[in-house]
CSV table of C-alpha atoms and ligand atoms in Angstrom, one decimal:
chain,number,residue,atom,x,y,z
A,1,UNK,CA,32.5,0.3,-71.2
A,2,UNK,CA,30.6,4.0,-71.4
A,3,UNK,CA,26.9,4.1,-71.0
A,4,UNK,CA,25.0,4.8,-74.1
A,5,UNK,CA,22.1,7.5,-73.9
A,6,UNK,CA,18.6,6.4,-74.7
A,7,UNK,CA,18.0,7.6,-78.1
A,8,UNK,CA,14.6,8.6,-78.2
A,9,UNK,CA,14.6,8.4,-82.2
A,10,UNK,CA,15.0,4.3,-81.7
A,11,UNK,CA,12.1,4.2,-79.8
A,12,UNK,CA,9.2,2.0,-80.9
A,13,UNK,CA,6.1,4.5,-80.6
A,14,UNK,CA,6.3,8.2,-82.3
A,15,UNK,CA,6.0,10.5,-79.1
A,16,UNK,CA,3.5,12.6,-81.2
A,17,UNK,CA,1.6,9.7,-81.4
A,18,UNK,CA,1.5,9.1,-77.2
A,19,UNK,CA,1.0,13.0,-76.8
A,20,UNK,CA,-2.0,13.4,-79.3
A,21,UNK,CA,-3.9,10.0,-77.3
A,22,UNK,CA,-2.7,11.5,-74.2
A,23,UNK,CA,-4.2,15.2,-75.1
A,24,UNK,CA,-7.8,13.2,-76.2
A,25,UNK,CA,-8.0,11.7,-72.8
A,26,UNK,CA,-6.2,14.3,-70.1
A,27,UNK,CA,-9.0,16.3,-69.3
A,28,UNK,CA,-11.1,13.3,-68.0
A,29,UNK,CA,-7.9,11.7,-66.4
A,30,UNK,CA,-7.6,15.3,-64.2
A,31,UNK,CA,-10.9,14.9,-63.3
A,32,UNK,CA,-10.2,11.5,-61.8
A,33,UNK,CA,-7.1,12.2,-60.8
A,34,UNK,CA,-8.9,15.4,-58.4
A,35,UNK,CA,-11.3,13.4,-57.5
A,36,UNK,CA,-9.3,10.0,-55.8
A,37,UNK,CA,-7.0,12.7,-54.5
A,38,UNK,CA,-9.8,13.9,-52.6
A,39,UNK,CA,-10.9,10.9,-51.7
A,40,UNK,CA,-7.8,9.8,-50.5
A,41,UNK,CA,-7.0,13.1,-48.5
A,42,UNK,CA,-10.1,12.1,-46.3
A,43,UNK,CA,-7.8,9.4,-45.3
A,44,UNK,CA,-4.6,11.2,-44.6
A,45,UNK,CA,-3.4,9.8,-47.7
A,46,UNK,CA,-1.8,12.1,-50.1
A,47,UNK,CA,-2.1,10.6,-53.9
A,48,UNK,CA,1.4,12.3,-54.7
A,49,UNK,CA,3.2,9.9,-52.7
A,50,UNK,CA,1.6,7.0,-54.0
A,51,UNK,CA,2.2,8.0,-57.4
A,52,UNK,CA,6.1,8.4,-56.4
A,53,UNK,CA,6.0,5.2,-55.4
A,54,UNK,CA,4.4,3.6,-58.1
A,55,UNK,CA,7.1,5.8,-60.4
A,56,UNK,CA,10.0,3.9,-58.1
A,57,UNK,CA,8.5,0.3,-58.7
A,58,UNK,CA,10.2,-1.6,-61.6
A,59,UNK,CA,8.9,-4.9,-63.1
A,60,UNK,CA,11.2,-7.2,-65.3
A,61,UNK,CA,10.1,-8.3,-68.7
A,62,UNK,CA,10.2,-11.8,-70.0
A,63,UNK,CA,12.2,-11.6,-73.2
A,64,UNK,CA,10.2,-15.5,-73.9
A,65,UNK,CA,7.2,-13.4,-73.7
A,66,UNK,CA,7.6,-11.0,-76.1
A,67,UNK,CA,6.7,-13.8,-78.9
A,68,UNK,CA,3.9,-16.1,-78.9
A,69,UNK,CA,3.8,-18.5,-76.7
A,70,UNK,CA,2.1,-22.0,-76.9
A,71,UNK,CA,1.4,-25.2,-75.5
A,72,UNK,CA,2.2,-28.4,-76.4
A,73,UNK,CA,-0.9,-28.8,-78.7
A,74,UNK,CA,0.1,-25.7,-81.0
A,75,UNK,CA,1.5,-22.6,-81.1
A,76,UNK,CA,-0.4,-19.9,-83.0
A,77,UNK,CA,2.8,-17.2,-84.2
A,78,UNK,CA,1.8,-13.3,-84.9
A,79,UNK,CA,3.1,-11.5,-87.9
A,80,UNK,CA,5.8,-9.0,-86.7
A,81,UNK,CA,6.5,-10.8,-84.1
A,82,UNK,CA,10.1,-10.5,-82.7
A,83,UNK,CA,12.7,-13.0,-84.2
A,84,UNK,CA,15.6,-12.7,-82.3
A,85,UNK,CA,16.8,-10.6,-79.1
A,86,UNK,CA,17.6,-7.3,-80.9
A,87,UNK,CA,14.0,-7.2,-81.7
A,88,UNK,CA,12.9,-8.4,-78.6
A,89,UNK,CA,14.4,-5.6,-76.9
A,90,UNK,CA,12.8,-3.1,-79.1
A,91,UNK,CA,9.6,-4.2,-78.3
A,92,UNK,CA,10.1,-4.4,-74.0
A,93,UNK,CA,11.0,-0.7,-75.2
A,94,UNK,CA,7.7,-0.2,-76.2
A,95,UNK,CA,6.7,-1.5,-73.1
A,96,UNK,CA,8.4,0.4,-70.7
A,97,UNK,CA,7.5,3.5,-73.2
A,98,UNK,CA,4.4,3.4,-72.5
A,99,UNK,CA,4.0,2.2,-68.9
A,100,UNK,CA,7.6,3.6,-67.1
A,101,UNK,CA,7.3,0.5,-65.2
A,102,UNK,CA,9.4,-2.1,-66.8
A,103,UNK,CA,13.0,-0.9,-67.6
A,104,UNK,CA,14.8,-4.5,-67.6
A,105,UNK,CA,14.3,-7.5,-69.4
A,106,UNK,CA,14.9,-11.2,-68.6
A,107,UNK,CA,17.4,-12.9,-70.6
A,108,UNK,CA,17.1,-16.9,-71.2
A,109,UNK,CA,19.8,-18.9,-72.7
A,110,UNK,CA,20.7,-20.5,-75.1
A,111,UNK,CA,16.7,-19.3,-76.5
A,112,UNK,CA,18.3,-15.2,-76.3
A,113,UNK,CA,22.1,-16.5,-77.7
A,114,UNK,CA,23.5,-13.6,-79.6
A,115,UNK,CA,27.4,-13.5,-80.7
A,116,UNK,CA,28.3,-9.9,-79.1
A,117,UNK,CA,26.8,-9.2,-75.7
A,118,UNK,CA,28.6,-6.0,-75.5
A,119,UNK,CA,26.8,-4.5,-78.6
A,120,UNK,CA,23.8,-6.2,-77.0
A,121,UNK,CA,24.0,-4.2,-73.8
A,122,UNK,CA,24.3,-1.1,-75.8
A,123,UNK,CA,21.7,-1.7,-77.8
A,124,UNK,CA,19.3,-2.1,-74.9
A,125,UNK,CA,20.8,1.0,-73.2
A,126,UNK,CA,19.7,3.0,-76.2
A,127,UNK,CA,16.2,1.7,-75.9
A,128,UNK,CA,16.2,2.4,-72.2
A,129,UNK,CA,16.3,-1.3,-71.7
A,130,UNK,CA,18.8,-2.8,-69.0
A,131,UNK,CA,19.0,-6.7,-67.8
A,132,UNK,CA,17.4,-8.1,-65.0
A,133,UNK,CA,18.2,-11.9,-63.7
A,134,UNK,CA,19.4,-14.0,-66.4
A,135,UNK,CA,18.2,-17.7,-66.9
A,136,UNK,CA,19.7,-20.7,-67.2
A,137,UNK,CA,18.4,-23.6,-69.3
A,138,UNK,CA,19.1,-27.5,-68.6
A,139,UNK,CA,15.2,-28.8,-69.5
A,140,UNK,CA,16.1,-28.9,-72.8
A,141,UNK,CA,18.7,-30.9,-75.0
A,142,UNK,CA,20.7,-28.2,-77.3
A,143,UNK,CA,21.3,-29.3,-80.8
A,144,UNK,CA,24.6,-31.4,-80.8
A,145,UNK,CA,24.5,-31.7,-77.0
A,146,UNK,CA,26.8,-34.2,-75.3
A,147,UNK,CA,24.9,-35.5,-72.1
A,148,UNK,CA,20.7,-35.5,-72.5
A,149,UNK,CA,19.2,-33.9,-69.5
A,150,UNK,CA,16.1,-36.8,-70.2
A,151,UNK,CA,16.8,-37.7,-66.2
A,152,UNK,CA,17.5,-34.9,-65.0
A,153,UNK,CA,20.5,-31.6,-65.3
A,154,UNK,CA,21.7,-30.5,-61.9
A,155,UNK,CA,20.6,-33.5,-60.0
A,156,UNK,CA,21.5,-36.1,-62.4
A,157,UNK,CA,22.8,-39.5,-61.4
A,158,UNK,CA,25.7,-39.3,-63.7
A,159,UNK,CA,28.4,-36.2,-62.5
A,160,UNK,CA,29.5,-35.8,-66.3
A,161,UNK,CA,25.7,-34.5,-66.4
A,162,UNK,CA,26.0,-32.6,-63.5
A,163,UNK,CA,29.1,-31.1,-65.0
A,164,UNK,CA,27.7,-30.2,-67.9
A,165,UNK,CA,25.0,-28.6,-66.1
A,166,UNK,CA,26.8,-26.7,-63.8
A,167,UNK,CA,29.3,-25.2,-66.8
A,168,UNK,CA,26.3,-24.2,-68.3
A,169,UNK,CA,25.1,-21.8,-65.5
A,170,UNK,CA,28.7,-20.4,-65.0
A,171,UNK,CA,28.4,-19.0,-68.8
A,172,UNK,CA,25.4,-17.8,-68.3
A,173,UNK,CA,26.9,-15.9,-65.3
A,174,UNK,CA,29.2,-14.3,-67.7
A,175,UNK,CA,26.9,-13.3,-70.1
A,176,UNK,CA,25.5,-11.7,-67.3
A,177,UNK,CA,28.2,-10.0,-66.1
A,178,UNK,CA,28.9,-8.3,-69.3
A,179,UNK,CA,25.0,-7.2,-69.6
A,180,UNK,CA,25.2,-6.0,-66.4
A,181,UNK,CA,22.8,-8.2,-65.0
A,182,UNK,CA,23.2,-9.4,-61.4
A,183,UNK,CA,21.7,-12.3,-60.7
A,184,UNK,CA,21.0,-15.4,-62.2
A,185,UNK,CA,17.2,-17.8,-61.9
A,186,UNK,CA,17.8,-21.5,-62.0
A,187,UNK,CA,15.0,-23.3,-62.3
A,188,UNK,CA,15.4,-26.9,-63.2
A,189,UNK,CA,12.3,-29.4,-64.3
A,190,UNK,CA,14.4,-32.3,-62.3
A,191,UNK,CA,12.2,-35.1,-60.9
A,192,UNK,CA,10.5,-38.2,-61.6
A,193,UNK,CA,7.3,-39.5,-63.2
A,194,UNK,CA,7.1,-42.9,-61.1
A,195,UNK,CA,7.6,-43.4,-57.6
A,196,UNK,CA,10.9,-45.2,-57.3
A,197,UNK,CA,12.4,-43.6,-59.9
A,198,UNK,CA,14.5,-41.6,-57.7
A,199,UNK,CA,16.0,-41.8,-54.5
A,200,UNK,CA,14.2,-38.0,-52.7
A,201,UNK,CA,17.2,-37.1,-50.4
A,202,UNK,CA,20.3,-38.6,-53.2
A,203,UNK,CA,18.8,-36.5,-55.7
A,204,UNK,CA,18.7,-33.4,-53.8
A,205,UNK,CA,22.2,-33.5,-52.5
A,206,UNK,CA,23.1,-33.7,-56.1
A,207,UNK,CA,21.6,-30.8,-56.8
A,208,UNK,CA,23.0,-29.1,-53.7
A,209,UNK,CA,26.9,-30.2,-54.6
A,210,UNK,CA,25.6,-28.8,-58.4
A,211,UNK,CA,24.4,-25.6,-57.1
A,212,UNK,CA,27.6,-24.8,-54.8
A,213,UNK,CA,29.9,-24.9,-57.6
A,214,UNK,CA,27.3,-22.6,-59.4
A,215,UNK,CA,27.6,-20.8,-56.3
A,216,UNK,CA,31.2,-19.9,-55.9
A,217,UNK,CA,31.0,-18.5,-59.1
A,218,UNK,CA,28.9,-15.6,-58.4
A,219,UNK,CA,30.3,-12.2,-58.7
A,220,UNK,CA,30.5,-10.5,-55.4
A,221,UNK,CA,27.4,-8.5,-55.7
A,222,UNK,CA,25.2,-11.3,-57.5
A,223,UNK,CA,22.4,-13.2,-56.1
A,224,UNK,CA,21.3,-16.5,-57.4
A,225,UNK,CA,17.3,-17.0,-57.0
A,226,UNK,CA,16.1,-20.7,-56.6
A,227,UNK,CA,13.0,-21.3,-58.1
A,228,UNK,CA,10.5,-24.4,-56.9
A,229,UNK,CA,7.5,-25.5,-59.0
A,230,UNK,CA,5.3,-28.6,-58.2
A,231,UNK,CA,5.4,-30.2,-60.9
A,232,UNK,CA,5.7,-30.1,-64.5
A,233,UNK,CA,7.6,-31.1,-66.6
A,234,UNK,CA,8.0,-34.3,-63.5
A,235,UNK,CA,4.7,-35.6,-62.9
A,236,UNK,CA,5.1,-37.6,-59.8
A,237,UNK,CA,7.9,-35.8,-58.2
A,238,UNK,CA,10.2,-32.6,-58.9
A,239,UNK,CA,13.5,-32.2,-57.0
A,240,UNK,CA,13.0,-28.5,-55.9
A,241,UNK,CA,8.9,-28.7,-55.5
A,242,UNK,CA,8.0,-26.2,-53.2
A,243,UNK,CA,9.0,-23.1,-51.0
A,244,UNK,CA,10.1,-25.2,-47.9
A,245,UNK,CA,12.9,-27.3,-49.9
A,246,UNK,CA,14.0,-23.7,-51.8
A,247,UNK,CA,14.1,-22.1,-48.4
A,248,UNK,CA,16.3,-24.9,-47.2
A,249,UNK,CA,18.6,-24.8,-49.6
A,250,UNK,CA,19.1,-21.1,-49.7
A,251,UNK,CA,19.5,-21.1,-46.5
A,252,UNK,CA,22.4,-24.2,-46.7
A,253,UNK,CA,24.2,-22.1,-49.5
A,254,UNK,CA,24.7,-19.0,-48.4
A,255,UNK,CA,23.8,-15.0,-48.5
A,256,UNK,CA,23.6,-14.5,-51.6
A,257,UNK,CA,21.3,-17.5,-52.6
A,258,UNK,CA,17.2,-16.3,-52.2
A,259,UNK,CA,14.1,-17.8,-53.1
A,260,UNK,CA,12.3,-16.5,-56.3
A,261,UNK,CA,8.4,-17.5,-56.2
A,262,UNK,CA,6.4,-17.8,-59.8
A,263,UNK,CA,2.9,-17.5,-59.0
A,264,UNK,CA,2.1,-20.3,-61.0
A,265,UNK,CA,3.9,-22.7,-59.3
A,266,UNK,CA,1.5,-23.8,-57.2
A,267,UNK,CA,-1.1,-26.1,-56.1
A,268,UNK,CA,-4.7,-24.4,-56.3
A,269,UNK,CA,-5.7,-22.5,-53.9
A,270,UNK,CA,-2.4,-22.5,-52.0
A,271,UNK,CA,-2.1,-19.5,-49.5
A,272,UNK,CA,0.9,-17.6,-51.4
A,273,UNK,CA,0.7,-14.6,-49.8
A,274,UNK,CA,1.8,-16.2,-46.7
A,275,UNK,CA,5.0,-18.0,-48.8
A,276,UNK,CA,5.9,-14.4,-49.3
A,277,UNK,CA,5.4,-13.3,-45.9
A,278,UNK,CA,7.9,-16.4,-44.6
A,279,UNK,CA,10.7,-16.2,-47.3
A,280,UNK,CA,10.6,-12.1,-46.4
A,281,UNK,CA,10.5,-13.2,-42.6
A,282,UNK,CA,13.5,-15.1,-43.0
A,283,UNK,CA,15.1,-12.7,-45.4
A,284,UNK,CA,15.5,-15.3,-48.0
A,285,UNK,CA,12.6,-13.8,-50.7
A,286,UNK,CA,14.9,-12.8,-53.7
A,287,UNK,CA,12.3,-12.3,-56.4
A,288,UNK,CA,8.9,-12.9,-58.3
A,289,UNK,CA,7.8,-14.5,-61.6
A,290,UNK,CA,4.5,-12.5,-61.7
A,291,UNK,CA,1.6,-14.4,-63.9
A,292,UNK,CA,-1.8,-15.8,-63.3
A,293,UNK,CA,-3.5,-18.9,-63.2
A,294,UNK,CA,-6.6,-21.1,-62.7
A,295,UNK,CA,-6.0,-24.6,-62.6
A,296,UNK,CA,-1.7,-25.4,-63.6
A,297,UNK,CA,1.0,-23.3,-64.3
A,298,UNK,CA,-1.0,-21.9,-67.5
A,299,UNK,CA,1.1,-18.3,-67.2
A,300,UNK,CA,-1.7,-16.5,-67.7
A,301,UNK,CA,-1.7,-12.4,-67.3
A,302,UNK,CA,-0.6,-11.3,-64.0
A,303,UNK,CA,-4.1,-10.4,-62.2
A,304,UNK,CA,-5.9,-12.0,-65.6
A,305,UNK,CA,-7.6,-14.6,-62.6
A,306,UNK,CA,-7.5,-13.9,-59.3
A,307,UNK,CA,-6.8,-10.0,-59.2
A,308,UNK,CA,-7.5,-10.3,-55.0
A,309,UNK,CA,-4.7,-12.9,-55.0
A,310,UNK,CA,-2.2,-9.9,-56.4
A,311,UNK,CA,-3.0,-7.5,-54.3
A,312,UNK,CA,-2.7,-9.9,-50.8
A,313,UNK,CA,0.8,-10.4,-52.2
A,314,UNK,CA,1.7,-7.3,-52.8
A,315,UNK,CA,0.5,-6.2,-49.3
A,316,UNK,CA,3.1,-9.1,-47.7
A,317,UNK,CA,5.5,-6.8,-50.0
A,318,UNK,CA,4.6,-3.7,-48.5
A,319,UNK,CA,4.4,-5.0,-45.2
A,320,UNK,CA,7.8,-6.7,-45.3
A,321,UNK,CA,9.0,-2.9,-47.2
A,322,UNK,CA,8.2,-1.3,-44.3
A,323,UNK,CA,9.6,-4.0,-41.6
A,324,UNK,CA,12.8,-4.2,-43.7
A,325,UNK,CA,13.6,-0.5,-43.6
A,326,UNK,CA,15.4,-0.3,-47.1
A,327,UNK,CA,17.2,-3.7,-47.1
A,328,UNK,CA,14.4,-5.3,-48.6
A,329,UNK,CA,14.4,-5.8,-52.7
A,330,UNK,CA,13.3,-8.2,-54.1
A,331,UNK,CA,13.6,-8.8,-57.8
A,332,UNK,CA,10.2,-8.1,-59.8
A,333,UNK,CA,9.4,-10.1,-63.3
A,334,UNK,CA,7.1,-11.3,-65.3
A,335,UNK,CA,6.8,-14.5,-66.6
A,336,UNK,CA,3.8,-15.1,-69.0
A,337,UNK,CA,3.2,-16.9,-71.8
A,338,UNK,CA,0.8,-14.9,-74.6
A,339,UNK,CA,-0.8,-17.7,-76.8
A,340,UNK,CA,-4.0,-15.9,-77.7
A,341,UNK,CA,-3.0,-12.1,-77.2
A,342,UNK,CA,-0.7,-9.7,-78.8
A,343,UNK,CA,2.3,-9.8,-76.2
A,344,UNK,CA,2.7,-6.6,-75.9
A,345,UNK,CA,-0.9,-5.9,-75.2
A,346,UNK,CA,-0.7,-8.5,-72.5
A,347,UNK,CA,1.9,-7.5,-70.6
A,348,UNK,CA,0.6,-3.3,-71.2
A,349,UNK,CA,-1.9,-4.8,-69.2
A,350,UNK,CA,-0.1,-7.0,-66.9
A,351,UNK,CA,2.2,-3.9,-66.1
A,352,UNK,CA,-0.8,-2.0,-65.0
A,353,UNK,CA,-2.6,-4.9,-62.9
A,354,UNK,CA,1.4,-5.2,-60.9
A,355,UNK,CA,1.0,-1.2,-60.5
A,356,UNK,CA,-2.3,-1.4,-59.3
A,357,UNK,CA,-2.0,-4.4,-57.2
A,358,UNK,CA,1.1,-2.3,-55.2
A,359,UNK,CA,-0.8,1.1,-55.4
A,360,UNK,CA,-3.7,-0.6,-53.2
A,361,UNK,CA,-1.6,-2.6,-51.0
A,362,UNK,CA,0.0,1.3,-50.1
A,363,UNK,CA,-3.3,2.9,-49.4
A,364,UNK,CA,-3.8,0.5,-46.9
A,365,UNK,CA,-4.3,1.9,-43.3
A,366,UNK,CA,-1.6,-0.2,-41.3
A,367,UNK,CA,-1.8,1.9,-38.4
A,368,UNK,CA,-6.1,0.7,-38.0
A,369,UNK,CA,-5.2,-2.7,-39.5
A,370,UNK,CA,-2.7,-3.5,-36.7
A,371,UNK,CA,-5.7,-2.2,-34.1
A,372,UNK,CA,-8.0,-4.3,-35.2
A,373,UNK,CA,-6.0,-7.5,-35.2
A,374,UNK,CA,-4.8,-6.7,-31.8
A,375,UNK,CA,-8.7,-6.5,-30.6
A,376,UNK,CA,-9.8,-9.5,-32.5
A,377,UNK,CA,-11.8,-7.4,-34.7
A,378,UNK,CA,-12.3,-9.6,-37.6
A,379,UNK,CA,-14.6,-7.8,-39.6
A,380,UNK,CA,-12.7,-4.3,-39.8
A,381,UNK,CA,-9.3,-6.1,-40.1
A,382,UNK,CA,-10.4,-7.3,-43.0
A,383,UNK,CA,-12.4,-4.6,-44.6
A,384,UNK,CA,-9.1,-2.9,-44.0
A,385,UNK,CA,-7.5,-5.2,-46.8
A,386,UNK,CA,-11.2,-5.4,-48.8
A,387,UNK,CA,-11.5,-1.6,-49.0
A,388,UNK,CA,-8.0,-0.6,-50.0
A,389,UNK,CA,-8.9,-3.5,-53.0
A,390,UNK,CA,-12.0,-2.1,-53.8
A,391,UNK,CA,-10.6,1.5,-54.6
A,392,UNK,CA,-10.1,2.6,-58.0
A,393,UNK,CA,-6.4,3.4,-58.1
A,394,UNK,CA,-6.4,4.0,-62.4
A,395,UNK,CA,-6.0,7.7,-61.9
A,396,UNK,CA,-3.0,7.4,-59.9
A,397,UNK,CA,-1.4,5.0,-62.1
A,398,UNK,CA,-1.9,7.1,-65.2
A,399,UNK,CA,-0.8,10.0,-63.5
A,400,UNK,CA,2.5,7.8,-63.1
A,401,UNK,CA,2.6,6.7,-66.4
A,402,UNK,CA,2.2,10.3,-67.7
A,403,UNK,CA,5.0,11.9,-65.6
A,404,UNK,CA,7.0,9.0,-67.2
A,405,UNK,CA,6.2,10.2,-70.6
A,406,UNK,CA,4.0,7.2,-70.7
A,407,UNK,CA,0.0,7.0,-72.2
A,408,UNK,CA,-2.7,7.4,-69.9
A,409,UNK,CA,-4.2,4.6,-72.4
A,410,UNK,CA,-1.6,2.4,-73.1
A,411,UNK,CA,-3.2,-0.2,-74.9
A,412,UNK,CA,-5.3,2.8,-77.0
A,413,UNK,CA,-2.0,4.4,-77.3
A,414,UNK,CA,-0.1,1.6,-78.4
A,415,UNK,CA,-3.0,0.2,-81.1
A,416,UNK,CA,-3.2,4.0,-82.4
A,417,UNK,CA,0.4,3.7,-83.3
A,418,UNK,CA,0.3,0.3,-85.6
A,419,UNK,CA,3.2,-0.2,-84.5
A,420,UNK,CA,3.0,-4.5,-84.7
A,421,UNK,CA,1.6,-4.1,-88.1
A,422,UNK,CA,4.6,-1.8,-89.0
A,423,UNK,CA,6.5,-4.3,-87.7
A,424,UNK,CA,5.0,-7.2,-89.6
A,425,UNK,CA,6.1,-5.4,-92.9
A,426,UNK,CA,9.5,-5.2,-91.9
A,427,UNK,CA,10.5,-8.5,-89.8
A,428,UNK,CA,11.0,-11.9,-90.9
A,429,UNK,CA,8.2,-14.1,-90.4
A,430,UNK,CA,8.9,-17.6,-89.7
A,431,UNK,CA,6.0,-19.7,-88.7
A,432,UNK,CA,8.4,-22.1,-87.0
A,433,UNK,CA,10.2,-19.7,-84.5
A,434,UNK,CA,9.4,-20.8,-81.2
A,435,UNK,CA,9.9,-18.3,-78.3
A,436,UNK,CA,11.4,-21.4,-76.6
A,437,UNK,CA,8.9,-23.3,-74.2
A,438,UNK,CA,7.1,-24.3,-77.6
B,1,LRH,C1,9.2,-22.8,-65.5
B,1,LRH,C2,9.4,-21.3,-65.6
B,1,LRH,C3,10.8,-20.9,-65.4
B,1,LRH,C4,11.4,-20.5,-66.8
B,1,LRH,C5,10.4,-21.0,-67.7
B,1,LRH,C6,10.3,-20.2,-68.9
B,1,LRH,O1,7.9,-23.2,-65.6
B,1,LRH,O2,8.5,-20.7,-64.8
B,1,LRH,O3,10.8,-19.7,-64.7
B,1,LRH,O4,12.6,-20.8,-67.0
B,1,LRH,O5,9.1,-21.0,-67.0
B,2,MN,MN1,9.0,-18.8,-63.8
């Protein structure tokens, strides 16, 4: 099947309209640019190389994020909002268009179903758009469904459930394939609301006999990322509820099974960065479901909250880059849910808190940090972490974004263009589209 060139003429934002916003602000952005490149020099660090290596990071979109999302109270849609994929890929287009950053998307099924995934592919090829890990879906009954995942999908008492389950994941593995993705997220809500309910250690073998016939049906260079959560939609127990039992069960099915951690999924206050620092240890850390939150899994912007949280993760990444010596990739995503923003807006801004979080986690001085930690020397240990935090990166990441043929100002770029209310004239607007959760 032959590649299809990105054509530029499909792409959501005039590139007149980035180059005039870009001329208004490039004489100031220089002037940063000169200035943290001095101030970075004073620390043997040269701001070309981080810029190069903020070019090389890529960050998968969410296609459930490109439409409003809601809770279970409401869901307030936006007019021009994307109805179906093909229009969902056009606007993680105008994403990547204006950041460089995020040239996948996330595919979830059946909410992305489309009847020809080869003119799918092609379509996102043209926009510059290619497929990141694909995601299965057995928390929800389909319309005309034969077994009701009510008590559960993969760890069901019942093995026609389980079966039904499991064939579900295999399709979605060959929807994959022919995208070109090559890997596939299962996260399952499986659990119980009352204790009793379930029987702990029965319910996860289940799910471990579910997942090794999902297993041995990965293409040879696929991975398949298991994703915990706490709790939610379970409320006294969840089958796969934290980073120990996904570890576990990576570990029991094989090489190509890793652990994908969502930021939300966690208790309050959890120590995350050290989750990532284990799952890397033990080479099991597969991927991220970058987002934010304060009190649940409310899948808030990614560094919306708790910025300093971001940017400790991202250090564990660079840290485990560097002990991993190439072998280490994990799989980058969002996973956000925009109730009150324009999406795109949201994750324009997301894009730039991952970049940023990543650009200070590289200007921190390893070499000092592992000195001080070997003396004890709290206090300068630290300030080696606080101080890389503290410094005003934007200049670099522009700089990126620019060389990308992105905006120095997305968000200013991307309101000068109207684009969402050139949209609105032209897309079908139906009130009672969910973008899936809602
Ligand atoms: C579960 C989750 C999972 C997705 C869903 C959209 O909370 O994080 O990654 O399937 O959100
Ligand atoms: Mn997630």
């Amino acid at each position: 099947m032959g590649f299809v060139a990105i054509d530029r003429a499909m792409l959501g934002i005039p590139p007149e309209v980035i180059a005039k916003d870009n001329d208004r602000l490039m004489e100031a952005h220089l002037a940063d640019y000169a200035a943290l490149g001095a101030r970075l020099a004073r620390e043997n660090i040269d701001i070309e190389d981080i810029v190069a290596r903020v070019m090389a990071l890529e960050v998968g979109l969410p296609s459930w994020g490109m439409v409003s999302g809601g809770t279970r109270f409401a869901r307030f849609p936006l007019p021009g909002e994307p109805v179906d994929v093909y229009e969902k890929l056009e606007d993680c287009s105008v994403v990547h268009q204006l950041t460089g950053l995020t040239p996948r998307v996330s595919l979830h099924f059946p909410w992305d179903k489309t009847d020809d995934y080869v003119a799918l592919r092609q379509f996102g090829e043209a926009h510059g758009i290619g497929f990141d890990a694909i995601n299965s879906n057995t928390f929800q009954d389909q319309a005309g469904q034969k077994r009701s995942y009510k008590f559960g999908s993969l760890s069901h008492s019942q093995a026609q459930t389980r079966q039904q389950a499991i064939e579900h994941n295999l399709q979605c593995i060959d929807i994959g394939h022919t995208l070109g993705s090559k890997a596939i997220t299962v996260w399952i809500g499986d659990g119980s609301n009352f204790p009793g309910q379930c029987e702990f250690t029965d319910s996860l073998e289940r799910y471990l006999d579910s997942l090794r016939a999902v297993y041995r049906h990965l293409p040879h260079d696929w991975r398949l990322f298991i994703e915990h959560k706490m709790y939610e939609p379970a409320f006294y127990s969840t089958v796969v509820q934290d980073w120990g039992t996904s570890i576990l069960c990576a570990q029991t099915l094989g090489d190509k099974a890793q652990c994908l951690v969502d930021l939300g999924h966690h208790a309050p206050n959890v120590n995350i960065e050290m989750i990532v620092a284990r799952l890397a240890q033990f080479g099991k850390l597969g991927g991220f479901h970058f987002n934010d939150s304060k009190y649940g899994d409310d899948d808030l912007d990614s560094g919306s909250v708790n910025p300093f949280q971001l940017f400790l993760v991202f250090n564990e990444l660079v840290s485990a880059e560097i002990r991993g010596k190439g072998s280490f990739r994990p799989s980058y995503m969002m996973d956000q849910s925009h109730n009150v923003t324009d999406p795109i807006e949201s994750l324009l801004n997301s894009a730039r808190a991952i970049a940023g979080s990543y650009a200070k986690a590289l200007i921190v001085d390893r070499v000092a940090l592992k000195g001080y930690q070997a003396d004890n020397d709290v206090i300068m240990a630290h300030n080696c972490l606080r101080l890389a935090f503290e410094t005003d990166v934007r200049a670099a990441l522009a700089m990126a974004r620019v060389r990308s043929g992105g905006a120095i100002d997305p968000i200013a770029c991307y309101r000068a263009s109207s684009y969402r209310a050139l949209k609105a004239e032209v897309r079908h607007y139906n009130p009672n589209l969910g973008g899936g959760i809602v």
